[in-house]
CSV table of C-alpha atoms and ligand atoms in Angstrom, one decimal:
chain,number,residue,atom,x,y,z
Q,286,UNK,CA,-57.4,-11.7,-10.9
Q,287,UNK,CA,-55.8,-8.5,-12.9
Q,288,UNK,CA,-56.0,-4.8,-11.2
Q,289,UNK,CA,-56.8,-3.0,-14.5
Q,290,UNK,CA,-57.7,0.3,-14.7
Q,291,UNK,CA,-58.6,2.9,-16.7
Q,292,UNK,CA,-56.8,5.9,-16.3
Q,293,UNK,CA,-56.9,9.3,-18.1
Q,294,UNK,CA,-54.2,11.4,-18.6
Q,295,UNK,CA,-56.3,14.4,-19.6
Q,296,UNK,CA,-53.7,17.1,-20.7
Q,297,UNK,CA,-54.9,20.6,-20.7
Q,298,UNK,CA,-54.1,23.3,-23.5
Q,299,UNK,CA,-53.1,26.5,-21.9
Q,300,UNK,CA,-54.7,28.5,-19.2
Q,301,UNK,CA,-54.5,32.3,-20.7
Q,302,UNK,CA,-54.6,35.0,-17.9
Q,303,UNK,CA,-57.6,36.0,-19.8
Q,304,UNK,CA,-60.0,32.8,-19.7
Q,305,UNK,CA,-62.6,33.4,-16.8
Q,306,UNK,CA,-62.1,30.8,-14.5
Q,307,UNK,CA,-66.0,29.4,-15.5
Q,308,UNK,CA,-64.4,28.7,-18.7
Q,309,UNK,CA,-61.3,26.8,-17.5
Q,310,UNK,CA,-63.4,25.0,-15.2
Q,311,UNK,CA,-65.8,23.8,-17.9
Q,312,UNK,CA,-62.8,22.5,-19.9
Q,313,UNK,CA,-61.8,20.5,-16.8
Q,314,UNK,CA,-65.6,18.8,-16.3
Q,315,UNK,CA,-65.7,18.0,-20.4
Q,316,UNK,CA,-62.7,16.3,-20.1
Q,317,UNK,CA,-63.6,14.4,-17.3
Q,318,UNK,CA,-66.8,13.3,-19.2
Q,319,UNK,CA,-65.3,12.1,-22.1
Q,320,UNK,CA,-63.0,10.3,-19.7
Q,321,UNK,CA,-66.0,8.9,-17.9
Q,322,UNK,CA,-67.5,8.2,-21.3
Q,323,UNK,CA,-65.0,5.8,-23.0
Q,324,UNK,CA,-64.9,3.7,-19.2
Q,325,UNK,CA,-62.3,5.6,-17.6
Q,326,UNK,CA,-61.8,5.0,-13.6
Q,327,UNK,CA,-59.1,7.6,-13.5
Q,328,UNK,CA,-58.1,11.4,-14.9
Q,329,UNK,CA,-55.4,13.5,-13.8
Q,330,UNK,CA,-55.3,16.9,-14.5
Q,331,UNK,CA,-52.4,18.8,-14.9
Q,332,UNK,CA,-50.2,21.7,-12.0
Q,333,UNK,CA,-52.2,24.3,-11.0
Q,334,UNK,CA,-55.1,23.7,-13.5
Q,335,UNK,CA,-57.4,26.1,-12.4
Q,336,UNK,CA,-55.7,28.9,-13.4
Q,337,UNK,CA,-52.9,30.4,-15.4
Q,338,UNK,CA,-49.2,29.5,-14.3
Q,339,UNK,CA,-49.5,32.4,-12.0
Q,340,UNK,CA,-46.1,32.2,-10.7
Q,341,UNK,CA,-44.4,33.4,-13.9
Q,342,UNK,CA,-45.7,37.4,-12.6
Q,343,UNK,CA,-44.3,39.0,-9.6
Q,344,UNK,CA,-46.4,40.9,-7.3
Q,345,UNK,CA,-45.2,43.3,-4.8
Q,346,UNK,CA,-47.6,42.1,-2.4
Q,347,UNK,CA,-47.9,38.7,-3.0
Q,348,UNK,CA,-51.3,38.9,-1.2
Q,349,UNK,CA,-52.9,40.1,-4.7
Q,350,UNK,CA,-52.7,36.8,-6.2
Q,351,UNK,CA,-54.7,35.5,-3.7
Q,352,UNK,CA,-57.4,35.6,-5.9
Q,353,UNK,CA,-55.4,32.2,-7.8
Q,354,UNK,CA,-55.9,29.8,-4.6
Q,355,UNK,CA,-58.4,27.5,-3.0
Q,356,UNK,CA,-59.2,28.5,0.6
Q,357,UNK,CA,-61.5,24.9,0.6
Q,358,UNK,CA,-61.2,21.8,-1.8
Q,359,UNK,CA,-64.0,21.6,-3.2
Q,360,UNK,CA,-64.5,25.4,-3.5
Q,361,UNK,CA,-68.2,26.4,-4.6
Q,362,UNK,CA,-67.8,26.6,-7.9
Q,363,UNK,CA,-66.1,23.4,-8.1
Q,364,UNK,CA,-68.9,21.1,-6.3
Q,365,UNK,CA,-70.2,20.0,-9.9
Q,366,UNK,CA,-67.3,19.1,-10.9
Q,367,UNK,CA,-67.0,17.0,-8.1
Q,368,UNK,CA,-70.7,15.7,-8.3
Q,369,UNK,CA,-70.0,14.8,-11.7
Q,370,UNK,CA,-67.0,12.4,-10.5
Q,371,UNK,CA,-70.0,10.7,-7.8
Q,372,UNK,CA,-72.6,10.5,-10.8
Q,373,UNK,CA,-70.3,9.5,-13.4
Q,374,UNK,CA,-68.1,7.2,-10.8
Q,375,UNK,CA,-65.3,8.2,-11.9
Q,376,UNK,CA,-62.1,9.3,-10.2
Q,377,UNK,CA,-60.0,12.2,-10.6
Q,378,UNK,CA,-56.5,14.1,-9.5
Q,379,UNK,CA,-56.4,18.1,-9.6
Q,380,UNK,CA,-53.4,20.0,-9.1
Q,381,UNK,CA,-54.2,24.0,-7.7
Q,382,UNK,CA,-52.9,26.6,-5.7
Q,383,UNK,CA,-54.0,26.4,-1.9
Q,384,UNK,CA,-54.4,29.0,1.1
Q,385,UNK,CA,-54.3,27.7,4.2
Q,386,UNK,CA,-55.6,31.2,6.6
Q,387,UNK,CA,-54.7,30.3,9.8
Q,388,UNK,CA,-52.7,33.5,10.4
Q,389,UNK,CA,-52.3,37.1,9.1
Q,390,UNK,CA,-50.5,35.9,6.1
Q,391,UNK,CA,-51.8,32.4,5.9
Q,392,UNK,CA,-49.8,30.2,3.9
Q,393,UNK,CA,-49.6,29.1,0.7
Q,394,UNK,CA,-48.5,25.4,-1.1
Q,395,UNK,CA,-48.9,24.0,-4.9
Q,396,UNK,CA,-51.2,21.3,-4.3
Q,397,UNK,CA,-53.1,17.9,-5.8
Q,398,UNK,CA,-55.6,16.1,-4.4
Q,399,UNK,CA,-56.6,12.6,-5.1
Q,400,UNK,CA,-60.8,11.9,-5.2
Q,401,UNK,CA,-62.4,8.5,-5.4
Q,402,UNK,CA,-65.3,7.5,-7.7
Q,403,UNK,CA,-67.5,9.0,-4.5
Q,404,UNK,CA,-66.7,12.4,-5.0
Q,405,UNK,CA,-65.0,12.5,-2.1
Q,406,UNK,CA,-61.1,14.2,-1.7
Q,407,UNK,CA,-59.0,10.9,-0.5
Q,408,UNK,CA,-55.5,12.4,-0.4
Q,409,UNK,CA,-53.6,15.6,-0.6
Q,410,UNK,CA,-50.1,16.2,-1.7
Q,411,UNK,CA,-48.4,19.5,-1.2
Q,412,UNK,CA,-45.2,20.1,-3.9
Q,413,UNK,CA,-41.8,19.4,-2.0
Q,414,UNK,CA,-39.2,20.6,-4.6
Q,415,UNK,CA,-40.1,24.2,-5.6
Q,416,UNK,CA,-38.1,25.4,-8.6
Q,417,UNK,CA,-37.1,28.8,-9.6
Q,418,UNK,CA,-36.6,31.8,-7.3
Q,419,UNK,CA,-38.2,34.2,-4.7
Q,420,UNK,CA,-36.6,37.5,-5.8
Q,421,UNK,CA,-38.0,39.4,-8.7
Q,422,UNK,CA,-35.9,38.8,-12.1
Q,423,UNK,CA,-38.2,41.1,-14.4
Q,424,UNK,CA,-34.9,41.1,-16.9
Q,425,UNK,CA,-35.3,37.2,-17.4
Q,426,UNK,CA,-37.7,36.2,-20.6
Q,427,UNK,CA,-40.1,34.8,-17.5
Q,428,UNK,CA,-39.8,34.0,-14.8
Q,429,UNK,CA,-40.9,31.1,-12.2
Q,430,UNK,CA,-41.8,32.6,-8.7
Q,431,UNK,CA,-42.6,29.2,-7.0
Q,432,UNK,CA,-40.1,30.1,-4.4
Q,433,UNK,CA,-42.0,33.2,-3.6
Q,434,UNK,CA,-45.8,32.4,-3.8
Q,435,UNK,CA,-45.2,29.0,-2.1
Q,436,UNK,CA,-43.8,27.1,1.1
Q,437,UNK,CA,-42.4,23.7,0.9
Q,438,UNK,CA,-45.1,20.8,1.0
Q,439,UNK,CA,-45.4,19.9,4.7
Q,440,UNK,CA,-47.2,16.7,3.9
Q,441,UNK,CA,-44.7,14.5,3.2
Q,442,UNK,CA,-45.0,12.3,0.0
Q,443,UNK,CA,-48.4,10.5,0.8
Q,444,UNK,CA,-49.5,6.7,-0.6
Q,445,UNK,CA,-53.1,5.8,-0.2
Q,446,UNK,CA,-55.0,2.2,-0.7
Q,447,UNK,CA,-57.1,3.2,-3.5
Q,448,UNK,CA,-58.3,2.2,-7.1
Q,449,UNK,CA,-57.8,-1.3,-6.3
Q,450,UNK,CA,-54.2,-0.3,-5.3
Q,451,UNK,CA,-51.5,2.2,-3.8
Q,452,UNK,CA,-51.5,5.3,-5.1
Q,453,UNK,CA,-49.3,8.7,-4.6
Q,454,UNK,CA,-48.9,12.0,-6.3
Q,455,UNK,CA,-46.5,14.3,-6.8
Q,456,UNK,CA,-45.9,17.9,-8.5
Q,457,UNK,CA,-43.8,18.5,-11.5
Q,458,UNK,CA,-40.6,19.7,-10.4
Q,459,UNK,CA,-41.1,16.6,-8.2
Q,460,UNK,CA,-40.5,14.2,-10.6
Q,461,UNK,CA,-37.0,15.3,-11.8
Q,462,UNK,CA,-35.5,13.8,-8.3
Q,463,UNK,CA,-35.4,10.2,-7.5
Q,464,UNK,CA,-36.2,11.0,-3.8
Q,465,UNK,CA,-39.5,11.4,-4.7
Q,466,UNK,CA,-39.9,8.3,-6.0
Q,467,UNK,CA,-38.3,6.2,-3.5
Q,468,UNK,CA,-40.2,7.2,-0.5
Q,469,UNK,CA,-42.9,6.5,-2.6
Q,470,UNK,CA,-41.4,3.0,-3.7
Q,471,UNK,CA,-40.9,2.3,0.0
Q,472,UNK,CA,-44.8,2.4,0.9
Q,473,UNK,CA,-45.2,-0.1,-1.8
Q,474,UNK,CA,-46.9,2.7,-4.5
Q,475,UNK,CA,-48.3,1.2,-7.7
Q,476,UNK,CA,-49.2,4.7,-9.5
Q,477,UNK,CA,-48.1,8.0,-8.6
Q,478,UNK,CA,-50.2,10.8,-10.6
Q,479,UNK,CA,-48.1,14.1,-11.1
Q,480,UNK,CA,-49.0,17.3,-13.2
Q,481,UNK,CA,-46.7,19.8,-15.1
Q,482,UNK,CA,-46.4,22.9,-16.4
Q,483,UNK,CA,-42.4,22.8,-17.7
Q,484,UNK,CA,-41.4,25.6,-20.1
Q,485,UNK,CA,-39.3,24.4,-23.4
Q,486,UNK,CA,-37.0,26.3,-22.6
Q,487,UNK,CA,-35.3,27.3,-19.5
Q,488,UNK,CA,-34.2,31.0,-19.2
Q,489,UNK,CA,-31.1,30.1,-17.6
Q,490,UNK,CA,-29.9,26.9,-19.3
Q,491,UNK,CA,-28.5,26.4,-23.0
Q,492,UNK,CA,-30.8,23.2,-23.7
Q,493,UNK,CA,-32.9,22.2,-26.6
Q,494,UNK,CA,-36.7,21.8,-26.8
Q,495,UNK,CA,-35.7,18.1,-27.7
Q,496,UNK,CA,-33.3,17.6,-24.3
Q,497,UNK,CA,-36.4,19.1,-22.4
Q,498,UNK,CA,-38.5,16.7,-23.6
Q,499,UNK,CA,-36.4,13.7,-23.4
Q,500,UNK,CA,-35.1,14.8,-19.9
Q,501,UNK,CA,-39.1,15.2,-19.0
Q,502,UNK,CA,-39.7,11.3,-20.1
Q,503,UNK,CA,-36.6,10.2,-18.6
Q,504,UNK,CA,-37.2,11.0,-15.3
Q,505,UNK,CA,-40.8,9.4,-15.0
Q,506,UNK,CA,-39.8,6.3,-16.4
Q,507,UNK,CA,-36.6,6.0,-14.3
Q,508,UNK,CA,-38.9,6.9,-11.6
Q,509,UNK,CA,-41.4,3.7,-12.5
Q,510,UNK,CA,-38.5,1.6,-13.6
Q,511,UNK,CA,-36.6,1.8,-10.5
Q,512,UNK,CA,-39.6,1.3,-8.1
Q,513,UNK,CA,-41.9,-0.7,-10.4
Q,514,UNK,CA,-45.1,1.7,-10.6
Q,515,UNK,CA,-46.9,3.5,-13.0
Q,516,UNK,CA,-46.4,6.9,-13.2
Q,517,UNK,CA,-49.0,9.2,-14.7
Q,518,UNK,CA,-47.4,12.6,-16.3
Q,519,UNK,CA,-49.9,15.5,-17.2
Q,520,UNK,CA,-48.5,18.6,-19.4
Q,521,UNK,CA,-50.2,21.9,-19.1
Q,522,UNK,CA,-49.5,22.6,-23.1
Q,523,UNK,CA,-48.9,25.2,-25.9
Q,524,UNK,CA,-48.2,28.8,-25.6
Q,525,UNK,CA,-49.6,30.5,-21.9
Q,526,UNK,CA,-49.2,33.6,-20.9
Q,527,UNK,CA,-46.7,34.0,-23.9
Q,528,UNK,CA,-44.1,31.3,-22.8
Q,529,UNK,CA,-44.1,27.8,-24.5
Q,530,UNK,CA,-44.8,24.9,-22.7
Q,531,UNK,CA,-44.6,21.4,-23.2
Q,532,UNK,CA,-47.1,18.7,-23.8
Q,533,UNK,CA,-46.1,15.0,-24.0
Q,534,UNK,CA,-48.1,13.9,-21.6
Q,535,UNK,CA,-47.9,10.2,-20.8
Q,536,UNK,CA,-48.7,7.0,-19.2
Q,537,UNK,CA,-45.2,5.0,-18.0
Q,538,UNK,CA,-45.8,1.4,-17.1
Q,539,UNK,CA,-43.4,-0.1,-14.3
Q,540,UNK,CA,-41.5,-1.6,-16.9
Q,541,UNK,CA,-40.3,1.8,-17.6
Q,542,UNK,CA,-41.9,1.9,-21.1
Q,543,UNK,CA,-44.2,4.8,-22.1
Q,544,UNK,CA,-47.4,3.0,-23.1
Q,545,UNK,CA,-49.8,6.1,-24.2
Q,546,UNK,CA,-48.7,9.5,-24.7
Q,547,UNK,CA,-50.2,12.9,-25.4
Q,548,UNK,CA,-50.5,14.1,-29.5
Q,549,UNK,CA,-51.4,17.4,-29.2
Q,550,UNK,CA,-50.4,20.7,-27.2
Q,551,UNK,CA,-54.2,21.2,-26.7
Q,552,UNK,CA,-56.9,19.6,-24.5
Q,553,UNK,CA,-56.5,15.6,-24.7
Q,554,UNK,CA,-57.2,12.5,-23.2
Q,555,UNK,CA,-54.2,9.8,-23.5
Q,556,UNK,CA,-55.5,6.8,-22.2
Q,557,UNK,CA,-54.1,3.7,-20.9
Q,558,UNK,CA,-55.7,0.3,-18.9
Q,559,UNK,CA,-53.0,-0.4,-16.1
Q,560,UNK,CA,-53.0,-3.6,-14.5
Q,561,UNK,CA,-51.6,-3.3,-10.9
Q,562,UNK,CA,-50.5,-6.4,-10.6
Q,563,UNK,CA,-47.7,-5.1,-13.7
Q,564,UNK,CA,-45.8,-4.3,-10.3
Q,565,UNK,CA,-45.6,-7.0,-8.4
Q,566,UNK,CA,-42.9,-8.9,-10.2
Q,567,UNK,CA,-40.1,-6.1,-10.2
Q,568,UNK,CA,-41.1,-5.4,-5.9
Q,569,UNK,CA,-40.7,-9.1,-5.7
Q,570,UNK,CA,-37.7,-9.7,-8.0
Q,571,UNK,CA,-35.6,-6.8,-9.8
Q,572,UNK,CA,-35.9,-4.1,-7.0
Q,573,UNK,CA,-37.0,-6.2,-4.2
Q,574,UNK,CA,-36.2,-3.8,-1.5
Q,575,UNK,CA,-36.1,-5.8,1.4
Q,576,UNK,CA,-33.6,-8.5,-0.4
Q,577,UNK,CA,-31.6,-5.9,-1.9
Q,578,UNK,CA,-31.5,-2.6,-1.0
Q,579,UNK,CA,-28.7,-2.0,1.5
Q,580,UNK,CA,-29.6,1.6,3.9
Q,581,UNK,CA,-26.8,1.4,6.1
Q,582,UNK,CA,-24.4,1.8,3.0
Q,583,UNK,CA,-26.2,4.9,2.0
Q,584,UNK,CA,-23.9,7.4,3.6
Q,585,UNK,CA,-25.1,10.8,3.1
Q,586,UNK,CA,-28.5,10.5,1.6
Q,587,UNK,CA,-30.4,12.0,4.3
Q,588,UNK,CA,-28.4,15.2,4.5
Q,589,UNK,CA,-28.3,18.3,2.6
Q,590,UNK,CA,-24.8,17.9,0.4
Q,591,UNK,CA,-24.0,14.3,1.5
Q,592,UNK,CA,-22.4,15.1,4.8
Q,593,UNK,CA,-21.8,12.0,6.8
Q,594,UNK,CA,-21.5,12.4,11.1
E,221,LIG,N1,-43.6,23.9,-12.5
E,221,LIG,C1,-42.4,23.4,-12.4
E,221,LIG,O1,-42.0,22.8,-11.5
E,221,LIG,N2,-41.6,23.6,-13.5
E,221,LIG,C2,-40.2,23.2,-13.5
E,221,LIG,C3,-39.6,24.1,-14.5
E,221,LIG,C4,-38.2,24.3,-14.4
E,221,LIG,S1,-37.3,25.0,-15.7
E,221,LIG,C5,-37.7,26.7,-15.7
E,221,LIG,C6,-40.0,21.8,-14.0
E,221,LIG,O2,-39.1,21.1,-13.4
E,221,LIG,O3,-40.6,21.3,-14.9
């Protein structure tokens, strides 16, 4: 009896730091209903969808971009969007900015959540690998503040029994290490949903828009390859806040192939059915970890530079 489901990559043009956040949010419940529309179980949205990449503008307090996280998941503005998932029964994965106020300061993590076909928030991920920097380099052509308006995910990499199967998420700088994927691989995940908002080019590294992209594919379907899983991509596209970002969103299936992939730098749905059970042959044969794998030979990997004792 196949696991297939329907899943929705639904890529998002950009977020300008002008759209009112009624507006992006409207974007995000069309694209769902189209999603639910052609049978979809599924859509991930992209990084920090509800908003503009704010961390590409310093702030001397960083305080003032408070106004660009979720103190609650669902906010108020966002229970129809989540009612539409329970009337529509369909799924959906959201990446956004969170505040947690527990002190003064409160703190502050890039964040996705995972919500079943109930409307109901099943899993959150908070982003591990933070890229970029926590000073201000105002003489860079933009900058990415992660480091500054974030703290490391304190969640570890969650994996949840849901959609007929075991699911995980991770962030967009996430998916460049094979950490990520591995922890994930060793809870026996099927599909890991990640959004991304990746620049074409990087301020501080002589690479083509053509490396970018193959380096972005590369490392999702390593990723799937290696630990037999789908992996779900999602691009935050086109020109934002005056830097260019990529699309090529995409669907990889454990076999490491890319099976649907995004068109367009604009709003899109790429759409795949993924049968679950597509994993079970490589866990059970290729990269059966229990056979195979070999821990105590792995000198290294759990410390900082490879130190051994
Ligand atoms: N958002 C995010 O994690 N972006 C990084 C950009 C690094 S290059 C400036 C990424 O790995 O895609």
């Amino acid at each position: 009896m196949p696991r297939t489901i329907r899943i929705a990559a639904a890529q998002m043009g950009p977020v300008n730091p002008s759209e009112e956040r009624s507006v992006t949010i409207g974007r995000i419940m069309k694209l769902l209903s189209e999603a639910a529309d052609i049978g979809c179980d599924l859509a991930v949205f992209p990084e920090l969808a509800l908003s503009t990449f704010f961390p590409r503008e310093y702030h001397v307090d960083l305080r003032e971009a408070d106004i660009f996280y979720e103190k609650t998941m669902p906010a108020q503005d966002l229970q129809p969007l989540f009612a539409l998932a329970r009337e529509r029964r369909i799924g959906f994965s959201l990446g956004y900015a969170e505040l947690v106020e527990d002190d003064v300061i409160g703190r502050r993590y890039n964040s996705q959540v995972l919500v079943d076909k109930q409307g109901t928030v099943i899993s959150k991920y908070r982003k591990i690998h933070l890229p970029g920097h926590a000073d201000n380099r105002e003489n860079d052509p933009f900058q990415n503040l992660e480091k500054y308006y974030f703290e490391v995910g304190d969640l570890g990499f969650p994996v949840v029994n849901a959609f007929d199967g075991r699911v995980g998420m991770c962030i967009c700088n996430d998916r460049r290490w094979p950490e990520t994927y591995r922890v994930m691989g060793l809870k026996g995940v099927e599909l890991i949903v990640l959004g991304y908002t990746t620049p074409l080019q990087n301020p501080r590294a002589d690479q083509s828009a053509e490396l970018r992209q193959f380096h972005n594919h590369l490392c999702m379907q390593a990723g799937a390859y290696q630990n037999s899983t789908f992996v779900v991509g999602v691009a935050k596209a086109g020109i934002e806040g005056g830097v260019e970002l990529m699309g090529g969103s995409c669907i990889v299936h454990p076999d490491g192939r890319i099976i649907a992939q995004a068109t367009s730098l604009s709003d899109e749905l790429v759409v795949a059915d993924c049968d679950l059970d597509d994993c079970l042959n490589g866990k059970a044969e290729e990269f059966n970890f229990e056979r195979n794998r070999r821990p105590s030979l792995y000198e290294g990997l759990l410390t900082p530079h490879g130190e051994t004792a």
